[in-house]
Amino acid sequence: MNNNSTFKEKLRLSGLRPTKQRIEICKFLFNRRDTFHFTVGELSKILRKKNSEKISLATIYNTVHSFKKKGYLKEISINSDKSYFDTNTSDHHHFLDVNTNQLIDLKNNEVRKVSIKKKIPGKKIKSIEVLVKIENDN
Amino acid sequence: MNNNSTFKEKLRLSGLRPTKQRIEICKFLFNRRDTFHFTVGELSKILRKKNSEKISLATIYNTVHSFKKKGYLKEISINSDKSYFDTNTSDHHHFLDVNTNQLIDLKNNEVRKVSIKKKIPGKKIKSIEVLVKIENDN
DNA sequence: ACACTACTTTAGAATCATTATAAAGTAAGT
DNA sequence: ACTTACTTTATAATGATTCTAAAGTAGTGT
Ligand SMILES: [Mn+2]
Ligand SMILES: [Mn+2]
Ligand SMILES: [Zn+2]
Ligand SMILES: [Zn+2]
């Protein structure tokens, strides 16, 4: 279980000053077992309710981008309306429920290994991601 | 090879009036052998150069969305900055060159069948799409 | 404890893709 | 030709994201 002081340490080790805003965001994002998928707007609303002192939207954008750059968050493009972020930074796949717009992680062992038969000269594969759109079964 | 009158017919059959704007857009988008991936902004610029009389950006948005609704175009989300459209409306996969931001089609037989082992109760699979990010090989 | 500096937060403005509005134009049916 | 519903268009509005620049703070050294 992570507490304030371990987050402080981790932030410092990443070259990020442990401000109270960043620590709050860390506590919310990283003290969880399951993956969390979110937009910056959603995160902002949730933190607004949860916390006494508000964190400005600009700071949440800054922080989320810093965390992404440091490799603690991953950006996911499922919809061009807004950007989603993912606390699961490993290479993994997703269900997207088109009725609720909710993302669900698919562990790598829940998808048979994807093998690509085509090669592009001068290019190498960086990542392979599967998006499975699901809908109500009726 | 499609010409103006076949597009007129196809538009009418789809319940869309064959206006000169729609016919121009059809001629540009659908008279081609290979898949074309584009954003509305790009399409607008290209048509501006190609054509004598300009088509307003609003019309291009309207038309692209109509064509999508009728199933003649597919929307692809690879980047939350802007939306991409695809003249290949079949279920298929993509390479995304992260250096150039270019999309390349992967035919279904170029990707070994993706099999999903996990089921979500009450939901059924609508589509399965693979995005393979590639980068310069050096 | 104090001072200094670089980093951070913040409100508000700017940007940019996309969508909405509503007036003028046009296709199709009578 | 007349009518009507559909379409195009300029323009404004929206909304997510980024930028700006001023005020605040963490880390460092004295
Ligand atoms: Mn969309
Ligand atoms: Mn992006
Ligand atoms: Zn995920
Ligand atoms: Zn394609």
GROMACS .gro file of C-alpha atoms (C1' of nucleotides) and ligand atoms in nm:
model
  340
    1MET     CA    1   0.000   0.000   0.000
    2ASN     CA    2   0.139   0.333  -0.103
    3ASN     CA    3   0.122   0.630   0.128
    4ASN     CA    4   0.220   0.993   0.100
    5SER     CA    5   0.585   0.946   0.180
    6THR     CA    6   0.645   0.669  -0.070
    7PHE     CA    7   0.479   0.882  -0.339
    8LYS     CA    8   0.698   1.173  -0.237
    9GLU     CA    9   1.002   0.956  -0.281
   10LYS     CA   10   0.890   0.818  -0.613
   11LEU     CA   11   0.817   1.163  -0.746
   12ARG     CA   12   1.157   1.288  -0.636
   13LEU     CA   13   1.329   0.991  -0.794
   14SER     CA   14   1.147   1.074  -1.117
   15GLY     CA   15   1.272   1.429  -1.108
   16LEU     CA   16   0.930   1.568  -1.020
   17ARG     CA   17   0.884   1.781  -0.714
   18PRO     CA   18   0.641   1.625  -0.471
   19THR     CA   19   0.380   1.898  -0.455
   20LYS     CA   20   0.057   1.840  -0.269
   21GLN     CA   21  -0.133   1.841  -0.598
   22ARG     CA   22   0.084   1.570  -0.748
   23ILE     CA   23   0.064   1.362  -0.432
   24GLU     CA   24  -0.314   1.386  -0.428
   25ILE     CA   25  -0.328   1.276  -0.788
   26CYS     CA   26  -0.086   0.991  -0.721
   27LYS     CA   27  -0.288   0.873  -0.426
   28PHE     CA   28  -0.601   0.868  -0.632
   29LEU     CA   29  -0.455   0.712  -0.945
   30PHE     CA   30  -0.206   0.464  -0.813
   31ASN     CA   31  -0.353   0.331  -0.489
   32ARG     CA   32  -0.563   0.072  -0.660
   33ARG     CA   33  -0.545  -0.286  -0.765
   34ASP     CA   34  -0.741  -0.262  -1.090
   35THR     CA   35  -0.671  -0.061  -1.396
   36PHE     CA   36  -0.832   0.281  -1.416
   37HIS     CA   37  -0.923   0.440  -1.748
   38PHE     CA   38  -1.012   0.807  -1.747
   39THR     CA   39  -1.022   1.135  -1.928
   40VAL     CA   40  -0.867   1.445  -1.777
   41GLY     CA   41  -1.209   1.599  -1.741
   42GLU     CA   42  -1.340   1.299  -1.548
   43LEU     CA   43  -1.035   1.295  -1.324
   44SER     CA   44  -1.082   1.662  -1.253
   45LYS     CA   45  -1.445   1.617  -1.151
   46ILE     CA   46  -1.370   1.322  -0.927
   47LEU     CA   47  -1.086   1.500  -0.750
   48ARG     CA   48  -1.301   1.808  -0.709
   49LYS     CA   49  -1.554   1.608  -0.511
   50LYS     CA   50  -1.300   1.408  -0.316
   51ASN     CA   51  -1.075   1.689  -0.205
   52SER     CA   52  -1.122   1.995   0.005
   53GLU     CA   53  -0.887   2.223  -0.188
   54LYS     CA   54  -0.932   2.216  -0.560
   55ILE     CA   55  -0.665   2.138  -0.812
   56SER     CA   56  -0.685   2.351  -1.123
   57LEU     CA   57  -0.765   2.184  -1.451
   58ALA     CA   58  -0.438   2.310  -1.597
   59THR     CA   59  -0.247   2.135  -1.321
   60ILE     CA   60  -0.430   1.811  -1.386
   61TYR     CA   61  -0.341   1.832  -1.753
   62ASN     CA   62   0.019   1.913  -1.665
   63THR     CA   63   0.043   1.630  -1.416
   64VAL     CA   64  -0.118   1.368  -1.636
   65HIS     CA   65   0.119   1.460  -1.916
   66SER     CA   66   0.420   1.451  -1.686
   67PHE     CA   67   0.316   1.110  -1.560
   68LYS     CA   68   0.270   0.990  -1.914
   69LYS     CA   69   0.613   1.117  -2.011
   70LYS     CA   70   0.764   0.939  -1.711
   71GLY     CA   71   0.587   0.619  -1.811
   72TYR     CA   72   0.335   0.603  -1.527
   73LEU     CA   73   0.034   0.653  -1.752
   74LYS     CA   74  -0.051   0.550  -2.101
   75GLU     CA   75  -0.261   0.742  -2.350
   76ILE     CA   76  -0.529   0.557  -2.543
   77SER     CA   77  -0.712   0.673  -2.854
   78ILE     CA   78  -1.051   0.517  -2.889
   79ASN     CA   79  -1.246   0.825  -2.970
   80SER     CA   80  -1.131   1.139  -3.134
   81ASP     CA   81  -1.351   1.349  -2.909
   82LYS     CA   82  -1.126   1.315  -2.610
   83SER     CA   83  -0.817   1.140  -2.491
   84TYR     CA   84  -0.821   0.852  -2.249
   85PHE     CA   85  -0.549   0.762  -2.004
   86ASP     CA   86  -0.474   0.427  -1.852
   87THR     CA   87  -0.302   0.337  -1.528
   88ASN     CA   88  -0.201   0.008  -1.685
   89THR     CA   89   0.112   0.101  -1.874
   90SER     CA   90   0.195  -0.245  -1.997
   91ASP     CA   91   0.123  -0.349  -2.355
   92HIS     CA   92  -0.231  -0.477  -2.335
   93HIS     CA   93  -0.560  -0.492  -2.519
   94HIS     CA   94  -0.909  -0.355  -2.457
   95PHE     CA   95  -1.274  -0.417  -2.484
   96LEU     CA   96  -1.466  -0.103  -2.566
   97ASP     CA   97  -1.832  -0.117  -2.477
   98VAL     CA   98  -1.989   0.101  -2.743
   99ASN     CA   99  -2.310   0.134  -2.544
  100THR     CA  100  -2.148   0.274  -2.233
  101ASN     CA  101  -1.820   0.393  -2.383
  102GLN     CA  102  -1.638   0.202  -2.110
  103LEU     CA  103  -1.294   0.049  -2.151
  104ILE     CA  104  -1.211  -0.290  -2.004
  105ASP     CA  105  -0.864  -0.438  -1.997
  106LEU     CA  106  -0.789  -0.757  -2.178
  107LYS     CA  107  -0.489  -0.926  -2.034
  108ASN     CA  108  -0.236  -1.049  -2.283
  109ASN     CA  109  -0.318  -1.410  -2.202
  110GLU     CA  110  -0.683  -1.342  -2.283
  111VAL     CA  111  -0.595  -1.274  -2.645
  112ARG     CA  112  -0.413  -1.528  -2.852
  113LYS     CA  113  -0.079  -1.390  -2.966
  114VAL     CA  114  -0.130  -1.162  -3.262
  115SER     CA  115   0.112  -1.235  -3.541
  116ILE     CA  116   0.166  -0.992  -3.826
  117LYS     CA  117   0.269  -1.145  -4.153
  118LYS     CA  118   0.345  -0.824  -4.339
  119LYS     CA  119   0.672  -0.632  -4.304
  120ILE     CA  120   0.739  -0.272  -4.398
  121PRO     CA  121   1.097  -0.213  -4.512
  122GLY     CA  122   1.294   0.018  -4.283
  123LYS     CA  123   1.030  -0.001  -4.012
  124LYS     CA  124   1.003  -0.209  -3.700
  125ILE     CA  125   0.708  -0.292  -3.482
  126LYS     CA  126   0.673  -0.076  -3.175
  127SER     CA  127   0.350  -0.212  -3.031
  128ILE     CA  128   0.052  -0.425  -3.121
  129GLU     CA  129  -0.282  -0.340  -2.971
  130VAL     CA  130  -0.618  -0.501  -3.017
  131LEU     CA  131  -0.943  -0.314  -2.967
  132VAL     CA  132  -1.250  -0.532  -2.934
  133LYS     CA  133  -1.573  -0.338  -2.964
  134ILE     CA  134  -1.860  -0.499  -2.780
  135GLU     CA  135  -2.228  -0.416  -2.766
  136ASN     CA  136  -2.544  -0.530  -2.593
  137ASP     CA  137  -2.623  -0.887  -2.675
  138ASN     CA  138  -2.981  -0.868  -2.802
  139MET     CA  139  -1.457   0.284  -6.337
  140ASN     CA  140  -1.717   0.508  -6.186
  141ASN     CA  141  -1.833   0.822  -6.358
  142ASN     CA  142  -2.069   1.103  -6.267
  143SER     CA  143  -2.387   0.924  -6.365
  144THR     CA  144  -2.315   0.607  -6.171
  145PHE     CA  145  -2.238   0.816  -5.864
  146LYS     CA  146  -2.561   1.004  -5.918
  147GLU     CA  147  -2.746   0.679  -5.924
  148LYS     CA  148  -2.571   0.542  -5.620
  149LEU     CA  149  -2.640   0.856  -5.425
  150ARG     CA  150  -3.007   0.847  -5.518
  151LEU     CA  151  -3.031   0.483  -5.423
  152SER     CA  152  -2.884   0.573  -5.085
  153GLY     CA  153  -3.144   0.839  -5.031
  154LEU     CA  154  -2.895   1.121  -5.082
  155ARG     CA  155  -2.957   1.385  -5.344
  156PRO     CA  156  -2.684   1.390  -5.604
  157THR     CA  157  -2.560   1.744  -5.562
  158LYS     CA  158  -2.249   1.858  -5.747
  159GLN     CA  159  -2.061   1.880  -5.418
  160ARG     CA  160  -2.140   1.521  -5.327
  161ILE     CA  161  -2.053   1.400  -5.674
  162GLU     CA  162  -1.717   1.577  -5.664
  163ILE     CA  163  -1.640   1.420  -5.329
  164CYS     CA  164  -1.749   1.077  -5.455
  165LYS     CA  165  -1.530   1.107  -5.761
  166PHE     CA  166  -1.231   1.196  -5.551
  167LEU     CA  167  -1.285   0.941  -5.275
  168PHE     CA  168  -1.418   0.639  -5.456
  169ASN     CA  169  -1.245   0.638  -5.795
  170ARG     CA  170  -0.939   0.462  -5.668
  171ARG     CA  171  -0.805   0.115  -5.631
  172ASP     CA  172  -0.620   0.160  -5.302
  173THR     CA  173  -0.752   0.257  -4.965
  174PHE     CA  174  -0.742   0.624  -4.880
  175HIS     CA  175  -0.710   0.745  -4.521
  176PHE     CA  176  -0.778   1.110  -4.454
  177THR     CA  177  -0.894   1.375  -4.214
  178VAL     CA  178  -1.170   1.616  -4.310
  179GLY     CA  179  -0.920   1.901  -4.307
  180GLU     CA  180  -0.690   1.721  -4.547
  181LEU     CA  181  -0.977   1.632  -4.778
  182SER     CA  182  -1.088   1.992  -4.780
  183LYS     CA  183  -0.743   2.119  -4.878
  184ILE     CA  184  -0.703   1.865  -5.156
  185LEU     CA  185  -1.044   1.939  -5.304
  186ARG     CA  186  -0.977   2.310  -5.283
  187LYS     CA  187  -0.675   2.271  -5.506
  188LYS     CA  188  -0.834   2.020  -5.741
  189ASN     CA  189  -1.158   2.200  -5.804
  190SER     CA  190  -1.252   2.531  -5.952
  191GLU     CA  191  -1.554   2.601  -5.731
  192LYS     CA  192  -1.491   2.549  -5.364
  193ILE     CA  193  -1.688   2.325  -5.136
  194SER     CA  194  -1.741   2.469  -4.792
  195LEU     CA  195  -1.582   2.295  -4.499
  196ALA     CA  196  -1.924   2.247  -4.343
  197THR     CA  197  -2.040   2.058  -4.649
  198ILE     CA  198  -1.738   1.835  -4.641
  199TYR     CA  199  -1.808   1.752  -4.278
  200ASN     CA  200  -2.174   1.691  -4.361
  201THR     CA  201  -2.093   1.473  -4.658
  202VAL     CA  202  -1.828   1.267  -4.486
  203HIS     CA  203  -2.066   1.202  -4.200
  204SER     CA  204  -2.348   1.110  -4.437
  205PHE     CA  205  -2.121   0.870  -4.620
  206LYS     CA  206  -2.012   0.721  -4.293
  207LYS     CA  207  -2.372   0.676  -4.186
  208LYS     CA  208  -2.452   0.507  -4.516
  209GLY     CA  209  -2.154   0.277  -4.470
  210TYR     CA  210  -1.932   0.416  -4.746
  211LEU     CA  211  -1.670   0.544  -4.507
  212LYS     CA  212  -1.533   0.425  -4.179
  213GLU     CA  213  -1.407   0.638  -3.893
  214ILE     CA  214  -1.080   0.547  -3.728
  215SER     CA  215  -0.946   0.672  -3.397
  216ILE     CA  216  -0.572   0.664  -3.378
  217ASN     CA  217  -0.516   1.006  -3.235
  218SER     CA  218  -0.741   1.213  -3.021
  219ASP     CA  219  -0.635   1.530  -3.197
  220LYS     CA  220  -0.839   1.459  -3.507
  221SER     CA  221  -1.055   1.198  -3.665
  222TYR     CA  222  -0.948   0.983  -3.956
  223PHE     CA  223  -1.170   0.834  -4.220
  224ASP     CA  224  -1.109   0.532  -4.434
  225THR     CA  225  -1.245   0.437  -4.776
  226ASN     CA  226  -1.195   0.073  -4.683
  227THR     CA  227  -1.510  -0.005  -4.490
  228SER     CA  228  -1.439  -0.371  -4.436
  229ASP     CA  229  -1.319  -0.498  -4.100
  230HIS     CA  230  -0.945  -0.464  -4.130
  231HIS     CA  231  -0.631  -0.376  -3.941
  232HIS     CA  232  -0.370  -0.101  -3.963
  233PHE     CA  233  -0.010  -0.016  -3.936
  234LEU     CA  234   0.041   0.329  -3.792
  235ASP     CA  235   0.378   0.480  -3.869
  236VAL     CA  236   0.445   0.692  -3.564
  237ASN     CA  237   0.719   0.886  -3.742
  238THR     CA  238   0.501   1.002  -4.030
  239ASN     CA  239   0.158   0.950  -3.872
  240GLN     CA  240   0.057   0.753  -4.180
  241LEU     CA  241  -0.194   0.470  -4.180
  242ILE     CA  242  -0.139   0.159  -4.387
  243ASP     CA  243  -0.397  -0.112  -4.434
  244LEU     CA  244  -0.331  -0.461  -4.314
  245LYS     CA  245  -0.543  -0.708  -4.497
  246ASN     CA  246  -0.713  -0.964  -4.282
  247ASN     CA  247  -0.497  -1.241  -4.423
  248GLU     CA  248  -0.187  -1.047  -4.318
  249VAL     CA  249  -0.281  -1.085  -3.953
  250ARG     CA  250  -0.336  -1.423  -3.804
  251LYS     CA  251  -0.691  -1.454  -3.676
  252VAL     CA  252  -0.726  -1.280  -3.344
  253SER     CA  253  -0.908  -1.489  -3.091
  254ILE     CA  254  -1.046  -1.344  -2.772
  255LYS     CA  255  -1.069  -1.580  -2.481
  256LYS     CA  256  -1.260  -1.355  -2.246
  257LYS     CA  257  -1.637  -1.308  -2.257
  258ILE     CA  258  -1.841  -1.027  -2.105
  259PRO     CA  259  -2.188  -1.141  -1.996
  260GLY     CA  260  -2.469  -0.972  -2.187
  261LYS     CA  261  -2.230  -0.837  -2.450
  262LYS     CA  262  -2.133  -0.958  -2.791
  263ILE     CA  263  -1.838  -0.874  -3.009
  264LYS     CA  264  -1.904  -0.612  -3.273
  265SER     CA  265  -1.558  -0.580  -3.423
  266ILE     CA  266  -1.196  -0.667  -3.359
  267GLU     CA  267  -0.930  -0.431  -3.479
  268VAL     CA  268  -0.556  -0.448  -3.450
  269LEU     CA  269  -0.337  -0.140  -3.454
  270VAL     CA  270   0.032  -0.208  -3.514
  271LYS     CA  271   0.249   0.091  -3.439
  272ILE     CA  272   0.569   0.094  -3.639
  273GLU     CA  273   0.872   0.320  -3.626
  274ASN     CA  274   1.200   0.373  -3.806
  275ASP     CA  275   1.422   0.069  -3.783
  276ASN     CA  276   1.751   0.208  -3.651
  277DA     C1'  277   1.621   3.079   0.953
  278DC     C1'  278   1.698   3.334   0.506
  279DA     C1'  279   1.775   3.400   0.034
  280DC     C1'  280   1.794   3.239  -0.431
  281DT     C1'  281   1.652   2.996  -0.818
  282DA     C1'  282   1.424   2.677  -1.084
  283DC     C1'  283   1.014   2.443  -1.095
  284DT     C1'  284   0.506   2.445  -1.029
  285DT     C1'  285   0.039   2.604  -0.998
  286DT     C1'  286  -0.314   2.881  -1.152
  287DA     C1'  287  -0.673   3.171  -1.390
  288DG     C1'  288  -0.765   3.306  -1.793
  289DA     C1'  289  -0.686   3.352  -2.286
  290DA     C1'  290  -0.587   3.125  -2.721
  291DT     C1'  291  -0.619   2.744  -3.038
  292DC     C1'  292  -0.824   2.422  -3.322
  293DA     C1'  293  -1.129   2.051  -3.466
  294DT     C1'  294  -1.589   1.982  -3.480
  295DT     C1'  295  -2.083   2.091  -3.450
  296DA     C1'  296  -2.480   2.402  -3.457
  297DT     C1'  297  -2.754   2.778  -3.666
  298DA     C1'  298  -3.025   2.972  -3.984
  299DA     C1'  299  -3.064   3.184  -4.425
  300DA     C1'  300  -3.019   3.115  -4.924
  301DG     C1'  301  -3.001   2.760  -5.289
  302DT     C1'  302  -3.150   2.335  -5.523
  303DA     C1'  303  -3.345   1.858  -5.640
  304DA     C1'  304  -3.758   1.614  -5.710
  305DG     C1'  305  -4.239   1.550  -5.722
  306DT     C1'  306  -4.689   1.751  -5.854
  307DA     C1'  307  -4.403   2.640  -6.284
  308DC     C1'  308  -4.501   2.549  -5.779
  309DT     C1'  309  -4.403   2.343  -5.367
  310DT     C1'  310  -4.152   2.120  -5.032
  311DA     C1'  311  -3.798   1.886  -4.824
  312DC     C1'  312  -3.328   1.848  -4.851
  313DT     C1'  313  -2.871   2.078  -4.903
  314DT     C1'  314  -2.513   2.416  -4.894
  315DT     C1'  315  -2.298   2.784  -4.685
  316DA     C1'  316  -2.104   3.149  -4.391
  317DT     C1'  317  -2.072   3.221  -3.947
  318DA     C1'  318  -2.110   3.146  -3.466
  319DA     C1'  319  -2.080   2.828  -3.087
  320DT     C1'  320  -1.876   2.452  -2.844
  321DG     C1'  321  -1.549   2.193  -2.604
  322DA     C1'  322  -1.112   1.970  -2.533
  323DT     C1'  323  -0.660   2.095  -2.503
  324DT     C1'  324  -0.266   2.407  -2.489
  325DC     C1'  325  -0.053   2.847  -2.393
  326DT     C1'  326   0.070   3.256  -2.110
  327DA     C1'  327   0.250   3.491  -1.761
  328DA     C1'  328   0.203   3.604  -1.288
  329DA     C1'  329   0.202   3.427  -0.813
  330DG     C1'  330   0.346   3.038  -0.521
  331DT     C1'  331   0.665   2.674  -0.357
  332DA     C1'  332   1.040   2.314  -0.316
  333DG     C1'  333   1.515   2.238  -0.299
  334DT     C1'  334   1.976   2.418  -0.223
  335DG     C1'  335   2.315   2.670  -0.026
  336DT     C1'  336   2.450   3.016   0.315
  337MN      MN  337  -1.617   1.033  -3.256
  338MN      MN  338  -0.249   1.290  -2.904
  339ZN      ZN  339  -0.615  -0.055  -2.019
  340ZN      ZN  340  -0.779   0.129  -4.354
   0.00000   0.00000   0.00000
